[in-house]
Amino acid sequence: MGDKVSKIKKGIGKNLVKAIEFDESDDIDAQGITDIIQVLTSSNNTSVTRLHVTGPDILSDEVAKNAAIFFKSYHTDTIRVRVQQSLSLGFRRAKFESNGINRIFSSLMYCDIIGELIITLDSYNPFDQSNLDTLRTTLLASETGSGEPNKCKLNRLTIGGFAITPAIAKGFAELMSKQTHITQLSLTKWEMNSENIRVLVSEDRFEYLDLTGCEVGDDACKVIASAFERQHNGLSKLKKLILNENSISEKGVSHLIAGIQNSENGVINEIQLNNNNMTGDEEELVTLKNLLKERGGETSTEPTPDLKSILGNAVKGSVIENTNE
């Protein structure tokens, strides 16, 4: 893998690399990932828009430390800042300690990117109060006027895999309802009860909301339906809702239908309900599908597509080179 890392580093320096992705099946260690991130930081590269790494053995706190430095390299008026249109950084199944997670969160307020900033993060270690406090500081600093000028452009956060307490789930929901940066939120396997979901959607912050495996039931669907109803007055921005792997029955679907029917000016056009507690009676699902079809959208109750087919343009264990160079 030493040769591969060297090749990637050279490609980064010449702006030939567009995306980098590794997982546990690839022969790379934490030092290799650290070296790549350090070159990304020092080279003023403008071509890489995606770096995703999966695996506890290759995601150490040293990687988190260098990722934070990488984000901060976007904080001045450089060619990189002016040219870069998007950046997606993902660390899955990491073994970051609490301080490593905090480094990444705190660095985001200095990341002055023009386009979309996407962070994907999950860890074997708990998501604790200090992580929540650091994320809060990052997302709310510009609104309170505290600390350094907040250039945070984070608009999509995918977070999951953490062990969490009910207090953390409640605090996270409250934070998401107050912040204004994130418009696309994906949670995976967080225990979000109906009250937390009510708070989460209360201020209509999201265009895209994914609550896969978050113990969403019929009562929570009734809460979400109230967000659809607010679309009648043009308040809600929610366009896509993913509720896969939960405990929703036809009753929950009927709540969603009622919400959409009461939102004449609504923008919701896609709902996913894969792997829920449907009994096989398709009447409610057909009604929901037809409602969304009228809006040019769709619903899904089929098995969720495999991640590789969703990613599409990222090649596992390798790089994608910019053929236009």
Short mmCIF file of C-alpha atoms in Angstrom, two decimals:
data_model
loop_
_atom_site.label_atom_id
_atom_site.label_comp_id
_atom_site.label_asym_id
_atom_site.label_seq_id
_atom_site.Cartn_x
_atom_site.Cartn_y
_atom_site.Cartn_z
CA MET A 1 0.00 0.00 0.00
CA GLY A 2 3.03 2.27 0.34
CA ASP A 3 3.17 2.66 -3.44
CA LYS A 4 -0.56 3.41 -3.58
CA VAL A 5 -0.25 6.09 -0.87
CA SER A 6 2.70 7.63 -2.74
CA LYS A 7 0.70 7.66 -5.98
CA ILE A 8 -2.26 9.32 -4.27
CA LYS A 9 -0.01 11.94 -2.68
CA LYS A 10 1.54 12.78 -6.06
CA GLY A 11 -1.91 12.97 -7.66
CA ILE A 12 -3.10 15.32 -4.92
CA GLY A 13 -0.16 17.61 -5.55
CA LYS A 14 -1.02 17.80 -9.25
CA ASN A 15 -4.80 18.22 -8.69
CA LEU A 16 -5.48 14.92 -10.48
CA VAL A 17 -7.37 13.21 -7.64
CA LYS A 18 -11.10 13.81 -7.16
CA ALA A 19 -12.14 11.23 -4.55
CA ILE A 20 -10.39 8.93 -2.08
CA GLU A 21 -12.04 6.03 -0.26
CA PHE A 22 -10.68 3.21 1.93
CA ASP A 23 -12.17 0.59 4.25
CA GLU A 24 -10.99 -2.35 6.39
CA SER A 25 -10.38 -4.56 3.36
CA ASP A 26 -7.71 -2.20 2.05
CA ASP A 27 -4.08 -2.50 3.07
CA ILE A 28 -3.66 0.90 4.69
CA ASP A 29 -3.02 2.02 8.26
CA ALA A 30 -3.62 5.16 10.30
CA GLN A 31 -0.24 6.57 9.28
CA GLY A 32 -1.09 6.20 5.59
CA ILE A 33 -4.36 8.10 6.04
CA THR A 34 -2.58 10.72 8.15
CA ASP A 35 0.04 11.20 5.42
CA ILE A 36 -2.67 11.68 2.78
CA ILE A 37 -4.52 14.26 4.90
CA GLN A 38 -1.29 16.13 5.61
CA VAL A 39 -0.56 16.38 1.89
CA LEU A 40 -4.12 17.58 1.26
CA THR A 41 -3.52 20.30 3.84
CA SER A 42 -0.10 21.46 2.68
CA SER A 43 -0.59 21.24 -1.10
CA ASN A 44 -3.48 23.71 -1.45
CA ASN A 45 -5.21 21.01 -3.51
CA THR A 46 -8.51 22.06 -5.12
CA SER A 47 -9.54 18.85 -6.90
CA VAL A 48 -10.37 16.46 -4.02
CA THR A 49 -14.01 16.79 -3.02
CA ARG A 50 -14.41 13.45 -1.22
CA LEU A 51 -12.39 11.57 1.41
CA HIS A 52 -14.14 8.66 3.13
CA VAL A 53 -12.47 6.12 5.41
CA THR A 54 -14.06 3.19 7.25
CA GLY A 55 -12.51 1.08 9.99
CA PRO A 56 -11.44 1.33 13.64
CA ASP A 57 -7.89 0.16 13.01
CA ILE A 58 -7.16 2.98 10.59
CA LEU A 59 -9.08 5.79 12.30
CA SER A 60 -7.04 6.94 15.27
CA ASP A 61 -7.14 10.23 17.17
CA GLU A 62 -4.08 11.28 15.16
CA VAL A 63 -6.25 11.06 12.03
CA ALA A 64 -8.90 13.22 13.74
CA LYS A 65 -6.25 15.76 14.73
CA ASN A 66 -4.99 16.09 11.16
CA ALA A 67 -8.51 16.20 9.73
CA ALA A 68 -9.19 19.20 11.98
CA ILE A 69 -6.05 20.94 10.68
CA PHE A 70 -7.21 20.18 7.13
CA PHE A 71 -10.56 21.91 7.74
CA LYS A 72 -8.83 24.95 9.18
CA SER A 73 -6.75 25.24 6.00
CA TYR A 74 -9.90 26.60 4.33
CA HIS A 75 -10.08 29.63 6.64
CA THR A 76 -8.29 32.23 4.50
CA ASP A 77 -8.96 33.74 1.08
CA THR A 78 -6.87 31.24 -0.85
CA ILE A 79 -7.27 29.75 -4.29
CA ARG A 80 -8.60 26.64 -2.57
CA VAL A 81 -11.39 28.56 -0.86
CA ARG A 82 -12.37 30.43 -4.02
CA VAL A 83 -12.41 27.34 -6.25
CA GLN A 84 -13.71 24.56 -3.99
CA GLN A 85 -17.42 23.96 -4.57
CA SER A 86 -18.01 21.04 -2.22
CA LEU A 87 -16.27 18.82 0.29
CA SER A 88 -17.40 15.48 1.75
CA LEU A 89 -15.40 13.95 4.59
CA GLY A 90 -16.49 10.68 6.17
CA PHE A 91 -15.15 8.59 9.05
CA ARG A 92 -17.15 5.43 9.75
CA ARG A 93 -16.67 2.89 12.55
CA ALA A 94 -13.97 5.08 14.03
CA LYS A 95 -12.32 4.73 17.42
CA PHE A 96 -12.02 8.44 18.00
CA GLU A 97 -11.92 9.44 21.63
CA SER A 98 -14.15 12.29 22.79
CA ASN A 99 -11.37 14.83 22.24
CA GLY A 100 -10.83 13.63 18.66
CA ILE A 101 -14.50 14.17 17.85
CA ASN A 102 -14.34 17.62 19.45
CA ARG A 103 -11.34 18.56 17.30
CA ILE A 104 -13.32 17.84 14.14
CA PHE A 105 -16.43 19.70 15.30
CA SER A 106 -14.57 22.78 16.53
CA SER A 107 -12.55 23.07 13.31
CA LEU A 108 -15.71 23.36 11.21
CA MET A 109 -16.33 26.96 12.24
CA TYR A 110 -13.16 27.96 10.37
CA CYS A 111 -13.95 26.05 7.16
CA ASP A 112 -14.82 28.81 4.69
CA ILE A 113 -15.99 26.72 1.75
CA ILE A 114 -18.14 28.09 -1.09
CA GLY A 115 -20.37 25.10 -1.69
CA GLU A 116 -21.66 22.08 0.18
CA LEU A 117 -19.83 20.73 3.22
CA ILE A 118 -20.80 17.17 4.20
CA ILE A 119 -19.58 15.39 7.34
CA THR A 120 -20.20 11.68 7.96
CA LEU A 121 -19.15 10.45 11.39
CA ASP A 122 -19.82 7.44 13.56
CA SER A 123 -17.77 5.89 16.33
CA TYR A 124 -17.59 2.94 18.68
CA ASN A 125 -17.19 5.39 21.56
CA PRO A 126 -20.13 7.28 23.12
CA PHE A 127 -21.33 10.66 21.90
CA ASP A 128 -20.96 12.56 25.17
CA GLN A 129 -21.91 15.93 26.61
CA SER A 130 -18.62 17.55 25.60
CA ASN A 131 -19.22 16.49 21.98
CA LEU A 132 -22.70 18.02 22.08
CA ASP A 133 -21.36 21.23 23.67
CA THR A 134 -18.60 21.54 21.05
CA LEU A 135 -21.02 21.01 18.17
CA ARG A 136 -23.34 23.60 19.73
CA THR A 137 -20.52 26.15 19.95
CA THR A 138 -19.59 25.53 16.33
CA LEU A 139 -23.12 25.85 14.98
CA LEU A 140 -24.32 28.73 17.14
CA ALA A 141 -21.20 30.90 17.48
CA SER A 142 -22.01 33.09 14.48
CA GLU A 143 -25.54 33.62 15.73
CA THR A 144 -24.50 34.63 19.25
CA GLY A 145 -21.51 36.70 18.15
CA SER A 146 -19.19 34.81 20.48
CA GLY A 147 -15.59 33.90 19.74
CA GLU A 148 -14.02 34.01 16.29
CA PRO A 149 -16.13 34.86 13.23
CA ASN A 150 -17.93 31.65 12.35
CA LYS A 151 -17.50 30.68 8.70
CA CYS A 152 -19.09 27.26 9.17
CA LYS A 153 -20.77 26.16 5.95
CA LEU A 154 -21.79 22.71 7.19
CA ASN A 155 -25.10 21.93 5.52
CA ARG A 156 -25.20 18.15 5.65
CA LEU A 157 -24.43 16.07 8.73
CA THR A 158 -24.63 12.27 8.81
CA ILE A 159 -24.09 10.94 12.28
CA GLY A 160 -24.71 7.55 13.83
CA GLY A 161 -23.28 4.46 15.46
CA PHE A 162 -22.61 6.25 18.73
CA ALA A 163 -23.87 5.07 22.09
CA ILE A 164 -26.09 7.87 23.39
CA THR A 165 -28.14 8.60 26.50
CA PRO A 166 -31.71 9.99 26.54
CA ALA A 167 -30.31 13.33 27.74
CA ILE A 168 -27.93 13.53 24.76
CA ALA A 169 -30.72 12.64 22.32
CA LYS A 170 -32.89 15.40 23.80
CA GLY A 171 -30.05 17.94 23.74
CA PHE A 172 -29.16 17.06 20.15
CA ALA A 173 -32.77 17.53 19.01
CA GLU A 174 -32.90 20.93 20.72
CA LEU A 175 -29.64 22.00 19.09
CA MET A 176 -30.80 20.94 15.63
CA SER A 177 -34.00 22.96 16.05
CA LYS A 178 -32.00 26.12 16.91
CA GLN A 179 -29.14 26.00 14.41
CA THR A 180 -29.52 27.33 10.87
CA HIS A 181 -26.51 25.83 9.05
CA ILE A 182 -27.60 22.20 8.58
CA THR A 183 -30.45 21.61 6.12
CA GLN A 184 -29.77 17.90 5.51
CA LEU A 185 -29.58 15.64 8.56
CA SER A 186 -29.09 11.87 8.68
CA LEU A 187 -29.25 10.01 11.99
CA THR A 188 -28.71 6.26 12.23
CA LYS A 189 -29.84 4.13 15.17
CA TRP A 190 -30.39 7.00 17.58
CA GLU A 191 -33.18 6.47 20.10
CA MET A 192 -35.32 9.45 19.14
CA ASN A 193 -38.68 9.30 20.92
CA SER A 194 -41.74 11.20 19.71
CA GLU A 195 -40.99 14.25 21.87
CA ASN A 196 -37.43 14.50 20.53
CA ILE A 197 -38.72 14.25 16.97
CA ARG A 198 -41.32 16.94 17.71
CA VAL A 199 -38.51 19.27 18.83
CA LEU A 200 -36.32 18.23 15.88
CA VAL A 201 -38.90 19.26 13.26
CA SER A 202 -40.48 22.14 15.19
CA GLU A 203 -38.55 24.95 13.47
CA ASP A 204 -38.64 23.48 9.94
CA ARG A 205 -34.87 23.53 9.41
CA PHE A 206 -34.50 20.56 7.09
CA GLU A 207 -34.96 19.87 3.40
CA TYR A 208 -33.73 16.29 3.86
CA LEU A 209 -34.26 14.21 7.02
CA ASP A 210 -33.12 10.61 7.47
CA LEU A 211 -34.17 8.84 10.69
CA THR A 212 -33.17 5.29 9.75
CA GLY A 213 -33.36 2.90 12.69
CA CYS A 214 -34.27 5.67 15.15
CA GLU A 215 -37.22 3.84 16.76
CA VAL A 216 -39.76 5.93 14.88
CA GLY A 217 -43.30 4.65 15.45
CA ASP A 218 -46.83 5.67 14.54
CA ASP A 219 -46.97 8.46 17.14
CA ALA A 220 -43.80 9.99 15.73
CA CYS A 221 -45.35 9.89 12.24
CA LYS A 222 -48.22 12.00 13.59
CA VAL A 223 -45.66 14.52 14.85
CA ILE A 224 -43.88 14.58 11.48
CA ALA A 225 -47.22 15.03 9.71
CA SER A 226 -47.62 18.33 11.57
CA ALA A 227 -44.49 19.54 9.75
CA PHE A 228 -46.15 18.68 6.43
CA GLU A 229 -49.18 20.72 7.45
CA ARG A 230 -46.99 23.76 8.08
CA GLN A 231 -45.98 23.53 4.43
CA HIS A 232 -49.47 24.84 3.64
CA ASN A 233 -48.20 28.26 4.73
CA GLY A 234 -44.87 27.82 3.00
CA LEU A 235 -42.98 27.33 6.28
CA SER A 236 -41.62 23.80 5.97
CA LYS A 237 -38.78 23.06 3.55
CA LEU A 238 -38.88 19.26 3.96
CA LYS A 239 -38.64 17.57 0.55
CA LYS A 240 -37.24 14.11 1.33
CA LEU A 241 -37.99 11.95 4.38
CA ILE A 242 -36.33 8.58 5.09
CA LEU A 243 -37.89 6.41 7.79
CA ASN A 244 -36.37 3.02 6.99
CA GLU A 245 -35.90 0.25 9.59
CA ASN A 246 -38.38 1.57 12.13
CA SER A 247 -41.66 0.31 13.64
CA ILE A 248 -44.19 2.15 11.51
CA SER A 249 -47.50 0.44 10.69
CA GLU A 250 -50.32 1.42 8.34
CA LYS A 251 -51.59 3.73 11.10
CA GLY A 252 -48.39 5.74 10.90
CA VAL A 253 -48.71 5.90 7.12
CA SER A 254 -52.25 7.26 7.51
CA HIS A 255 -50.87 10.08 9.69
CA LEU A 256 -48.35 10.96 6.97
CA ILE A 257 -51.12 10.94 4.36
CA ALA A 258 -53.27 13.29 6.44
CA GLY A 259 -50.37 15.68 6.86
CA ILE A 260 -49.70 15.79 3.13
CA GLN A 261 -53.38 16.23 2.30
CA ASN A 262 -53.48 19.23 4.63
CA SER A 263 -50.49 20.87 2.96
CA GLU A 264 -51.74 22.25 -0.33
CA ASN A 265 -48.49 24.13 -0.91
CA GLY A 266 -46.26 21.36 0.42
CA VAL A 267 -42.91 20.46 -1.11
CA ILE A 268 -42.46 16.92 0.29
CA ASN A 269 -41.99 14.63 -2.73
CA GLU A 270 -40.16 11.53 -1.47
CA ILE A 271 -40.68 9.23 1.51
CA GLN A 272 -38.90 5.93 2.19
CA LEU A 273 -40.51 3.37 4.51
CA ASN A 274 -38.37 0.28 3.90
CA ASN A 275 -38.33 -2.48 6.52
CA ASN A 276 -41.13 -1.33 8.82
CA ASN A 277 -44.09 -3.08 10.49
CA MET A 278 -46.50 -3.16 7.55
CA THR A 279 -49.05 -5.99 7.62
CA GLY A 280 -49.33 -6.32 3.86
CA ASP A 281 -52.43 -4.15 3.39
CA GLU A 282 -51.29 -1.87 0.59
CA GLU A 283 -54.23 0.55 0.54
CA GLU A 284 -52.53 3.24 2.65
CA LEU A 285 -49.24 2.83 0.80
CA VAL A 286 -50.95 3.18 -2.58
CA THR A 287 -52.67 6.35 -1.38
CA LEU A 288 -49.35 7.76 -0.16
CA LYS A 289 -47.63 6.84 -3.40
CA ASN A 290 -50.32 8.54 -5.47
CA LEU A 291 -50.14 11.70 -3.36
CA LEU A 292 -46.40 11.96 -3.84
CA LYS A 293 -46.69 11.09 -7.53
CA GLU A 294 -48.98 14.08 -7.96
CA ARG A 295 -46.10 16.20 -6.69
CA GLY A 296 -43.63 14.56 -9.05
CA GLY A 297 -42.16 12.40 -6.29
CA GLU A 298 -42.19 8.84 -5.02
CA THR A 299 -42.39 6.51 -2.04
CA SER A 300 -40.44 3.34 -1.39
CA THR A 301 -41.06 0.22 0.67
CA GLU A 302 -38.47 -1.95 -1.04
CA PRO A 303 -35.14 -3.02 0.50
CA THR A 304 -32.77 -0.07 0.75
CA PRO A 305 -30.25 0.12 -2.14
CA ASP A 306 -26.75 -0.90 -1.33
CA LEU A 307 -24.44 1.95 -0.32
CA LYS A 308 -22.11 1.35 -3.26
CA SER A 309 -24.91 1.97 -5.76
CA ILE A 310 -25.77 5.20 -3.97
CA LEU A 311 -22.19 6.47 -3.91
CA GLY A 312 -21.77 5.76 -7.59
CA ASN A 313 -18.66 7.75 -8.38
CA ALA A 314 -16.36 6.67 -5.54
CA VAL A 315 -14.17 3.63 -6.10
CA LYS A 316 -13.39 1.54 -3.02
CA GLY A 317 -9.76 1.36 -2.08
CA SER A 318 -8.65 3.60 -4.87
CA VAL A 319 -8.83 7.08 -6.26
CA ILE A 320 -10.76 8.70 -9.05
CA GLU A 321 -8.53 10.75 -11.26
CA ASN A 322 -9.58 13.92 -13.01
CA THR A 323 -9.40 12.95 -16.67
CA ASN A 324 -9.83 16.56 -17.73
CA GLU A 325 -6.35 17.40 -16.56
#
